XYZ file of C-alpha atoms in Angstrom:
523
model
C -23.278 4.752 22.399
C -24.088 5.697 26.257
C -20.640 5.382 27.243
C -19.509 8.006 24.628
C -22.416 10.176 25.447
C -21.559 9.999 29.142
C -17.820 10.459 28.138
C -17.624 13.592 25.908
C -21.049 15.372 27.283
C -20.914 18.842 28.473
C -23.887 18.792 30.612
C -26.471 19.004 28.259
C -29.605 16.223 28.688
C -31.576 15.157 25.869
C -35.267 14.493 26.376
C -35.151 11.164 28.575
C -32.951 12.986 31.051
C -29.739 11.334 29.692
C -26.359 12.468 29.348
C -26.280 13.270 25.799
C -24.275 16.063 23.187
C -26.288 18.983 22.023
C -26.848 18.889 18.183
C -24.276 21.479 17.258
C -21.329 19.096 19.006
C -22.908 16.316 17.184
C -22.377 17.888 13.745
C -18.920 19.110 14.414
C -18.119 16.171 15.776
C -18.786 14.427 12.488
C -18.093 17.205 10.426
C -14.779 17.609 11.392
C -13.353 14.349 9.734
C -14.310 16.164 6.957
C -12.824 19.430 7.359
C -9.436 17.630 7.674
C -9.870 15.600 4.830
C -10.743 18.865 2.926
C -7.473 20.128 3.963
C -5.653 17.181 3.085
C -7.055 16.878 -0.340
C -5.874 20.304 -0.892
C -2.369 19.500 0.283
C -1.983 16.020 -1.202
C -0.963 17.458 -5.007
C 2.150 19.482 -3.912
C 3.639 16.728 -2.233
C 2.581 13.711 -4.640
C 4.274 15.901 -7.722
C 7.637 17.078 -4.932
C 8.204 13.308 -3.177
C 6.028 11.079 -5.260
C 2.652 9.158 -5.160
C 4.496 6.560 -2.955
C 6.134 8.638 0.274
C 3.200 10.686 0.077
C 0.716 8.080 0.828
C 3.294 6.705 3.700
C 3.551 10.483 5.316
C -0.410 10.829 4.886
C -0.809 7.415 6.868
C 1.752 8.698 9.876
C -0.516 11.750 10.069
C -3.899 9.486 9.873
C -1.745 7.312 12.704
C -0.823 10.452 14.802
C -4.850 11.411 15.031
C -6.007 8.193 15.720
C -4.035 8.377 18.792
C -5.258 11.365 20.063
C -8.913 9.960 19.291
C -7.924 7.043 21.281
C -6.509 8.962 23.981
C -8.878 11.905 24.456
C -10.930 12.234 27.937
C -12.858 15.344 26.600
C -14.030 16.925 23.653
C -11.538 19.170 22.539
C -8.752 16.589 22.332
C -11.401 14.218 20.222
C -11.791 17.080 17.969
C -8.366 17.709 17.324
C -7.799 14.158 16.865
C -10.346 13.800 14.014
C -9.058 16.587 12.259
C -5.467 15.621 11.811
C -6.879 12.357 11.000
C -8.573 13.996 8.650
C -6.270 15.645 7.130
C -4.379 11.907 6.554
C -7.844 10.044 5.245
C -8.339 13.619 2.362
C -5.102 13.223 1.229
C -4.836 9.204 0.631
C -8.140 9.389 -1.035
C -6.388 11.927 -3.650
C -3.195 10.036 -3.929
C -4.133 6.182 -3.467
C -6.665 6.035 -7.096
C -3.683 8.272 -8.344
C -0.975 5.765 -7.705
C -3.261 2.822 -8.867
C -4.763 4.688 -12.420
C -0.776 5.895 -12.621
C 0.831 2.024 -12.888
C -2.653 -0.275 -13.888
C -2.791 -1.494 -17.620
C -5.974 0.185 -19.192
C -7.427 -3.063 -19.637
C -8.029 -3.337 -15.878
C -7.612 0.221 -14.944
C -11.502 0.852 -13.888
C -11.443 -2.726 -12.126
C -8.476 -1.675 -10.279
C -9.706 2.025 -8.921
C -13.071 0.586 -8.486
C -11.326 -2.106 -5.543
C -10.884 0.704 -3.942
C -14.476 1.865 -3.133
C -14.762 -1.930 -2.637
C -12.090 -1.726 0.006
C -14.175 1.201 1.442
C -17.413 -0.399 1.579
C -15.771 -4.019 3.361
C -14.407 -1.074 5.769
C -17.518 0.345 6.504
C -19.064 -2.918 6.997
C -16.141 -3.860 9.678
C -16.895 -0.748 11.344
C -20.703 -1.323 11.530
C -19.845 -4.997 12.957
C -17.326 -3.851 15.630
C -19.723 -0.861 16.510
C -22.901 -3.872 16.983
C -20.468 -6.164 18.984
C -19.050 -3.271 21.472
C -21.872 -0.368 21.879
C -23.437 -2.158 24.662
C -20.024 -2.511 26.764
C -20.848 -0.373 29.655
C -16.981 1.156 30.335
C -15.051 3.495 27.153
C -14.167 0.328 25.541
C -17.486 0.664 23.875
C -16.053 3.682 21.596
C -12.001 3.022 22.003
C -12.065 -0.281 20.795
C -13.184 0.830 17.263
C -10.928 3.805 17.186
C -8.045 1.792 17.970
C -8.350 -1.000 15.513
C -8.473 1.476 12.594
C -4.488 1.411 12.942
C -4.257 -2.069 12.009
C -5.551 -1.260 8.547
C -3.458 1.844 8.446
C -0.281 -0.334 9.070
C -1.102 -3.046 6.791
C -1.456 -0.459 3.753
C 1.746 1.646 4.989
C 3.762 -2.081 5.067
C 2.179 -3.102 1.347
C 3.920 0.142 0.492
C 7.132 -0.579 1.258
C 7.647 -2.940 -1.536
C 5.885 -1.459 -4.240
C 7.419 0.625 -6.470
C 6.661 4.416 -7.408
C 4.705 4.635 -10.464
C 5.917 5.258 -13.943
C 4.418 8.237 -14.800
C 5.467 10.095 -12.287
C 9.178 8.968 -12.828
C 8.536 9.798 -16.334
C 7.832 13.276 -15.062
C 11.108 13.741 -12.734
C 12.929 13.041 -15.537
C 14.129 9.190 -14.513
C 13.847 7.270 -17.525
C 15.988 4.343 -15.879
C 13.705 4.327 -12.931
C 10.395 4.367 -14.793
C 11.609 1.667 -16.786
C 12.340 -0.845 -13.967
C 8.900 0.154 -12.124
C 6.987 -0.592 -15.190
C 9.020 -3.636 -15.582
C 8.419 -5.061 -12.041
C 4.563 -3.868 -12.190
C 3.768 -5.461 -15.941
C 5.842 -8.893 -14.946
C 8.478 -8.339 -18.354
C 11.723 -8.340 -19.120
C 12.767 -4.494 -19.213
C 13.718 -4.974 -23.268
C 10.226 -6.672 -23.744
C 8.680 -4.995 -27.217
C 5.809 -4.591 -25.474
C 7.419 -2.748 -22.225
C 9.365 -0.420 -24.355
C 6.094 0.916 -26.527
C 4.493 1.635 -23.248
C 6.803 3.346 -21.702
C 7.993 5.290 -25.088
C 4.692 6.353 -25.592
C 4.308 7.548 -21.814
C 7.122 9.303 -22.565
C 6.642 11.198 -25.867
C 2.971 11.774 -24.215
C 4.667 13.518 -21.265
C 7.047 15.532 -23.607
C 3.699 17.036 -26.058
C 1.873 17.795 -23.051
C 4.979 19.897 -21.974
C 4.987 21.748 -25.029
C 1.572 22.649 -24.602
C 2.230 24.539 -21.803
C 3.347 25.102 -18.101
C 1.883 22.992 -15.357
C 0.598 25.593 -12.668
C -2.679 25.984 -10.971
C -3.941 28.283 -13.080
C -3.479 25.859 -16.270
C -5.445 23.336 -14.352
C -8.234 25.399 -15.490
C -7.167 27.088 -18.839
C -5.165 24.520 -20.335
C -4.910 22.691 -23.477
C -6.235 19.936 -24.598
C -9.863 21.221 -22.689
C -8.576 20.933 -19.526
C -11.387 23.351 -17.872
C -13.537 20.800 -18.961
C -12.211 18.239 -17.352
C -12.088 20.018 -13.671
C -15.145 20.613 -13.896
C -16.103 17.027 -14.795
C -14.230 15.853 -12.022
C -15.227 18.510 -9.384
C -19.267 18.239 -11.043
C -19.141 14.312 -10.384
C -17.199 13.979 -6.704
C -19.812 16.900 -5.297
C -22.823 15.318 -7.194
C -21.886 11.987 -5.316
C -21.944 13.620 -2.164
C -25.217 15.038 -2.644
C -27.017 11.359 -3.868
C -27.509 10.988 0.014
C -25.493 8.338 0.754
C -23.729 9.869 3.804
C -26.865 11.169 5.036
C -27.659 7.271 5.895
C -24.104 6.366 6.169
C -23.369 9.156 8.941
C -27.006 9.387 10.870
C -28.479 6.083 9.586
C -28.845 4.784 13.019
C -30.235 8.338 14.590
C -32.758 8.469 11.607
C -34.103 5.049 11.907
C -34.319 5.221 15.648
C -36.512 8.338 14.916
C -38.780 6.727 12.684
C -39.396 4.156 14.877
C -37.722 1.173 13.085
C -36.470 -1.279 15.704
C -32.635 -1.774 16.404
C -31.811 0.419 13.408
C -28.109 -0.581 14.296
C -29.018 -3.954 13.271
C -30.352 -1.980 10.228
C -27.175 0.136 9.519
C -25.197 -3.028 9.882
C -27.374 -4.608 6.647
C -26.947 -2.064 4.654
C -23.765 -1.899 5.350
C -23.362 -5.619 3.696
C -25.550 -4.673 0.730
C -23.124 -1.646 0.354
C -19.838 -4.203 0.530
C -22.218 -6.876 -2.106
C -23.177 -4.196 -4.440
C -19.778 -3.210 -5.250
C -19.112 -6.745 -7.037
C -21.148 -5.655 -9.706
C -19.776 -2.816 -10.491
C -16.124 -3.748 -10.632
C -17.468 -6.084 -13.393
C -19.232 -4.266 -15.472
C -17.062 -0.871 -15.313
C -15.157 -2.289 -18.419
C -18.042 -3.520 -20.667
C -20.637 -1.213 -19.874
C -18.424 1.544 -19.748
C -18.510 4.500 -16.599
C -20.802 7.177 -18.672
C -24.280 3.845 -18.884
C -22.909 2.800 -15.387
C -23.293 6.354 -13.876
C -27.026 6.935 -15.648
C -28.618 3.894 -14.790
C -26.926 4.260 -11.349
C -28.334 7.605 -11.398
C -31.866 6.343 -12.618
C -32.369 3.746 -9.843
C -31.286 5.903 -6.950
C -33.414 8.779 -8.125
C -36.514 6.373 -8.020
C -35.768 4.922 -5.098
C -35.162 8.232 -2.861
C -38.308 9.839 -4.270
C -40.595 6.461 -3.258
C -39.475 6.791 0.657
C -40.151 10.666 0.133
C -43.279 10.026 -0.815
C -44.560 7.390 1.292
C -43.115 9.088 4.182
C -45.111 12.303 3.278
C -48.138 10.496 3.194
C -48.454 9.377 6.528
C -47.359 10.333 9.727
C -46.909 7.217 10.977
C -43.514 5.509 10.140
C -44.394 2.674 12.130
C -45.271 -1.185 10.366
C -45.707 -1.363 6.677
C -44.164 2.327 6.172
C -41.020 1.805 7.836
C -40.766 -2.343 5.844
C -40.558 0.231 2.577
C -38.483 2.854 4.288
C -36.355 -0.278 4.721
C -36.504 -1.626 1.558
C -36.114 1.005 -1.072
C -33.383 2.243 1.415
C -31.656 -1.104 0.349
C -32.331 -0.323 -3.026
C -30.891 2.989 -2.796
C -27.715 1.615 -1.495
C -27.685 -0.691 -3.628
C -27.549 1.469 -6.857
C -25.141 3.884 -5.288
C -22.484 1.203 -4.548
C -22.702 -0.335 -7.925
C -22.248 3.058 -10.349
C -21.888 5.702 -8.125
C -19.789 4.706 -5.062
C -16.400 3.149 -7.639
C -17.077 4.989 -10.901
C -16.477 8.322 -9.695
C -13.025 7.599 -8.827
C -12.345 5.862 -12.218
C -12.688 8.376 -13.986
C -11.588 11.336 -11.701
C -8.366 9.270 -11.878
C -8.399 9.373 -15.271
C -9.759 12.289 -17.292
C -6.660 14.402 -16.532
C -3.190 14.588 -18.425
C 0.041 13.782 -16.234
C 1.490 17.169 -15.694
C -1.471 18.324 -14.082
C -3.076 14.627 -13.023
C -1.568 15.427 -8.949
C -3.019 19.140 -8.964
C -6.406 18.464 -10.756
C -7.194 15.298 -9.224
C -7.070 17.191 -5.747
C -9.081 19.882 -6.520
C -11.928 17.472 -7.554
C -11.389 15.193 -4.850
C -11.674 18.099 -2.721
C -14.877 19.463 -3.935
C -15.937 15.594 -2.650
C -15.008 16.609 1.346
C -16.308 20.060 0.850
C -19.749 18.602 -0.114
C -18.890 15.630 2.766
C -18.081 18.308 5.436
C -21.416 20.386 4.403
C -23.765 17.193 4.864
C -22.285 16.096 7.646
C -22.266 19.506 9.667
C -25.827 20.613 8.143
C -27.963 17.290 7.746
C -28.811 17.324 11.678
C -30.440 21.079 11.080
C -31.816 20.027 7.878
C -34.003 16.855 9.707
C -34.813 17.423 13.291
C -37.796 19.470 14.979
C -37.788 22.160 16.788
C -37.056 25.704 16.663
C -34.344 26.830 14.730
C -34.626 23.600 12.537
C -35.726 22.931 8.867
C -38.088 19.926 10.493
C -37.552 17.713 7.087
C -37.361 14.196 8.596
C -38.134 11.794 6.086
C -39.101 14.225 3.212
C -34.783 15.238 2.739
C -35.015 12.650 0.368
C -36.834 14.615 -1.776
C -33.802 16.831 -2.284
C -31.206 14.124 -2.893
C -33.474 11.990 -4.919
C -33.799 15.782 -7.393
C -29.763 15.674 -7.097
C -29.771 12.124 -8.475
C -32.074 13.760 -11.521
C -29.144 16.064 -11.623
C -26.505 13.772 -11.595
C -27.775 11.617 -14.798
C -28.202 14.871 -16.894
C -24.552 15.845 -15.918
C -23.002 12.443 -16.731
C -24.946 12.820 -20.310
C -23.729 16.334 -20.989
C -20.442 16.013 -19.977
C -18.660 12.749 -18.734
C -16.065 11.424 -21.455
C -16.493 7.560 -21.741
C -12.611 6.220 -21.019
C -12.930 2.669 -20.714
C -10.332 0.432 -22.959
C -8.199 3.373 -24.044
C -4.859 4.302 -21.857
C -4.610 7.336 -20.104
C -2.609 8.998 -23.113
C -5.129 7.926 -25.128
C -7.729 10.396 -23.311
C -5.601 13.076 -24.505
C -6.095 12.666 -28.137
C -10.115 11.740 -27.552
C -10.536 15.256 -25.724
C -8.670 16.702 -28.696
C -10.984 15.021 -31.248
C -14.556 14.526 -29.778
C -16.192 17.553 -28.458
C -19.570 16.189 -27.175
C -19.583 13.715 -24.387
C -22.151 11.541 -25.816
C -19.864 10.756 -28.536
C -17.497 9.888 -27.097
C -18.253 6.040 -26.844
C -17.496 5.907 -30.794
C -14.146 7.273 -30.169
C -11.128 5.110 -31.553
C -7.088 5.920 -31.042
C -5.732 6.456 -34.457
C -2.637 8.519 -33.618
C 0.239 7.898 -30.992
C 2.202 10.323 -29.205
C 5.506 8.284 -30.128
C 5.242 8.398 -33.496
C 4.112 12.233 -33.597
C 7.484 12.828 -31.800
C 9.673 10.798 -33.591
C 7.887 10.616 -36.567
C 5.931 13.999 -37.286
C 3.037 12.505 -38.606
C 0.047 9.547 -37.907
C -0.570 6.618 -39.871
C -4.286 6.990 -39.777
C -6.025 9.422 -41.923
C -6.922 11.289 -38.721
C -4.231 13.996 -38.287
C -2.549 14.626 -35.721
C -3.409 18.598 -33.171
C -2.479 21.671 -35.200
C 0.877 22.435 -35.708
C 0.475 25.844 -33.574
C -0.709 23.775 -30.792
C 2.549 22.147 -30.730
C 4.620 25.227 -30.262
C 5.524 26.362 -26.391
C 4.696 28.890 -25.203
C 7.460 31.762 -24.821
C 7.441 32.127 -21.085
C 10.921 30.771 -20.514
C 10.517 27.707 -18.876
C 13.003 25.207 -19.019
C 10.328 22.578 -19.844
C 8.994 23.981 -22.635
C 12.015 25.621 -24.180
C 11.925 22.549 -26.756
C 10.597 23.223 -30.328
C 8.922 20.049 -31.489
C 11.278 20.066 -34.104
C 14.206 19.178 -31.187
C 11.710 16.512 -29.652
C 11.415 15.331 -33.346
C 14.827 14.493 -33.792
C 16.206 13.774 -30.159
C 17.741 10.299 -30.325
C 16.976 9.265 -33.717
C 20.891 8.761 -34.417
C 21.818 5.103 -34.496
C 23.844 2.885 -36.014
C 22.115 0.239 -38.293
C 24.062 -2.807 -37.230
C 22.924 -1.698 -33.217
C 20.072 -4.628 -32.530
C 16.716 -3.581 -31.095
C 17.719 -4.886 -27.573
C 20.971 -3.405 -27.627
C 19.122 -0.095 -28.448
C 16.418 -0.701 -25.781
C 18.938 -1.297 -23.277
C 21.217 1.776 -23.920
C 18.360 4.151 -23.786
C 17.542 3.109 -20.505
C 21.011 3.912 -19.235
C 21.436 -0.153 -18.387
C 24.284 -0.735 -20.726
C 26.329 -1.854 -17.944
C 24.106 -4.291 -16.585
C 24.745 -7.970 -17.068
C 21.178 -9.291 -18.084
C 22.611 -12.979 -19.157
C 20.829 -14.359 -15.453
């Protein structure tokens, strides 16, 4: 925009003469977003785990409120900056915490549906922005830039007001310790009575789940990488998939679609962004649909697949000719749309499916930020470096069009990775991933894998009624390092409230192991 340019310039003219920034404030002007959001992935698990999933998303939206503000406000540079960056730090920790709270309290049957809405909700805000950006760049005053930094609080708001009446997830009230409380939320999310059959073998088995997990061992940062059942593995699933999704390319056209199409001499290329900014929002329909029956590991590879070909056709068209003009630039155009296409159907959701999923709940907070940290990391490093890595001139890699020779051999990457080592997770609930990690030690078959063992009845039974047995009976034992936690022998956790009389009914048990027993329920 030639407002903003005029607005936050510090003297430097590009080649027309114009006002313009130099290319170092243009990458650290993008690249800071991502900084914060680093940041605020980082800082997103000690607060989800100390306040819960809930508060934590409302105090990351003040923060994303508070540099909004300052964007809107800000005469000069500087203030912009620092606007961006505690904005930042708001967007990296929602991101963590928002597929959290919706894996935490979805049933499995809908769980990847649910997590993938949320890239959905990305893309249709992408696509807003690309509208408002076409309908206000022109505007000759700094309403051309304000205008779109101020309406991002009315989506802010909305999401911080939705909050307000939803409850805090299960799981995590599971993990305080508040039985009572985890009952009611689960009751209120599933639409049952709170002595439904159904209601009480979910949360039972969240429970008893929590408790084995516990007697596995502690919960710190360094178990989030040594811990049982394969939990190494699984960060480096997670942290493997969110920085391989960064480097398909996507926020190379995303970030500096319009400065790269103006360069190869397409015509309006914000009319362009704006298009592929509505195949990105259409593309995502697919994929929330076919998440559950195809399953995230075929999703992932064909997704994979398709953007690999398509990157490496504009790569090589582009390095045929120097002339991006006419028929080169209609296929630039085209397998561009492709690209997006594939990304926002496999790609784009999936990762956070099953980066919300893979972990167990003691660690779920800690792990899931690491991972989705390794995604800004990767974010901030495109952003800041992409402008080096395609214009000409000294000091410059001079790239242009042939970058997408390097994210198309990344896509190549990414489909051997999801092969090797993504764990498919579809129609099995999060406790349920426990016992397939424990079981099946090679990704690829994993799709076979079938629950025969619950973490109820180990507790409160000792045994499964499958043939499978249950982990190892060392396995079971804590670890001697003091900790309240884990100062259980499964033997206690075997017999804890297993003392009832016969004549009590099964709803008159239900309710007096939730604590209710003085609650009228005759209404």
């Amino acid at each position: 925009m030639k407002s903003f340019r005029d607005q936050f310039s510090t003297g430097y003219r590009d080649g027309n003469g114009d006002l313009s920034l130099r290319p170092a404030e243009v990458s650290i002007t993008v690249a800071i977003l991502s900084a914060g959001t680093f940041g605020g992935a980082l800082i997103s698990a000690p607060f989800g785990d100390w306040i819960g999933r809930r508060l934590s998303i409302i105090a990351s939206i003040a923060l994303f409120i508070l540099g909004v503000i300052f964007q809107v406000t800000a005469h000069a540079l500087p203030l912009l900056l620092a606007g961006r960056l505690i904005a930042g730090l708001g967007v990296g920790s929602v991101s963590v915490l928002v597929p959290l709270y919706q894996s935490e309290m979805a049933p499995k049957w809908i769980r990847g549906t649910l997590v993938c809405a949320y890239q959905f909700s990305i893309t249709v805000g992408l696509l807003s922005a690309s509208i408002i950006n076409q309908l206000t760049y022109r505007i000759p005053s700094s309403a051309a830039y304000r205008i779109p930094f101020s309406l991002q609080l009315i989506w802010a708001v909305i999401l911080c007001l939705g909050l307000l009446i939803l409850p805090e997830t299960p799981r995590y009230l599971i993990k305080r310790g508040d039985k009572r409380a985890a009952g009611l939320a689960l009751s209120r999310l599933r639409r049952l009575d709170i002595t439904h059959p159904a209601l009480q073998e979910e949360l039972a088995e969240i429970e008893a789940n929590h408790e084995y997990e516990l007697a596995l061992g502690t919960a710190s940062y360094k178990d989030v990488f040594t811990g049982s059942p394969h939990l190494g593995r699984r960060i480096l699933t997670g942290c493997g998939l969110q920085m391989l999704q960064q480097l398909t390319g996507i926020n190379f056209i995303m970030y500096y679609g319009t400065t790269f199409f103006e360069g190869a001499g397409v015509v309006n290329p914000f009319t362009i962004s704006l298009v592929l900014n509505i195949i990105n929002v259409v593309s995502t329909v697919p994929g929330l649909f076919v998440v559950e029956t195809w399953g995230r590991r075929k999703l992932l590879i064909v997704g994979s697949i398709g953007m690999a070909i398509s990157q490496l056709v504009i790569a090589a068209f582009s390095t045929a000719t120097d002339d991006m003009s006419g028929l080169v630039a209609k296929i630039l155009i085209v397998f561009l749309s492709f690209f997006v296409f594939f990304y926002a159907a496999s790609w784009g959701p999936v990762t956070w499916v099953v980066t919300s999923e893979i972990y167990p709940l003691k660690v779920r907070a800690k792990s899931m930020s690491i991972s989705t940290a390794s995604n800004w990391l990767l974010n901030f490093g495109i952003a800041y470096g992409t402008p080096f890595l395609v214009q000409q001139g000294t000091g410059y890699a001079s790239l242009g069009p042939k970058v997408f020779f390097l994210w198309g051999a990344f896509c190549i990457l990414g489909a051997i990775f999801v092969y090797c080592m993504v764990y498919e997770t579809s129609k099995i609930s999060l406790e349920q991933i426990d016992e397939m990690y424990e079981r099946v030690h090679l990704a690829w078959k994993s799709k076979g894998f079938e629950p025969s063992w619950s973490f109820q009845q180990l507790r409160d039974e000792g045994f499964a009624e499958s043939g499978v047995p249950p982990p190892p009976p060392q396995e079971l034992e804590p670890p001697r390092t003091g900790s309240t936690a884990t100062d259980m022998s499964i033997q206690t956790i075997q017999t804890t409230e297993m003392h009832v009389e016969h004549s009590e009914s099964d709803e008159d048990k239900a309710v007096r192991e939730l604590g209710l027993s003085n609650v009228d329920f005759s209404y």
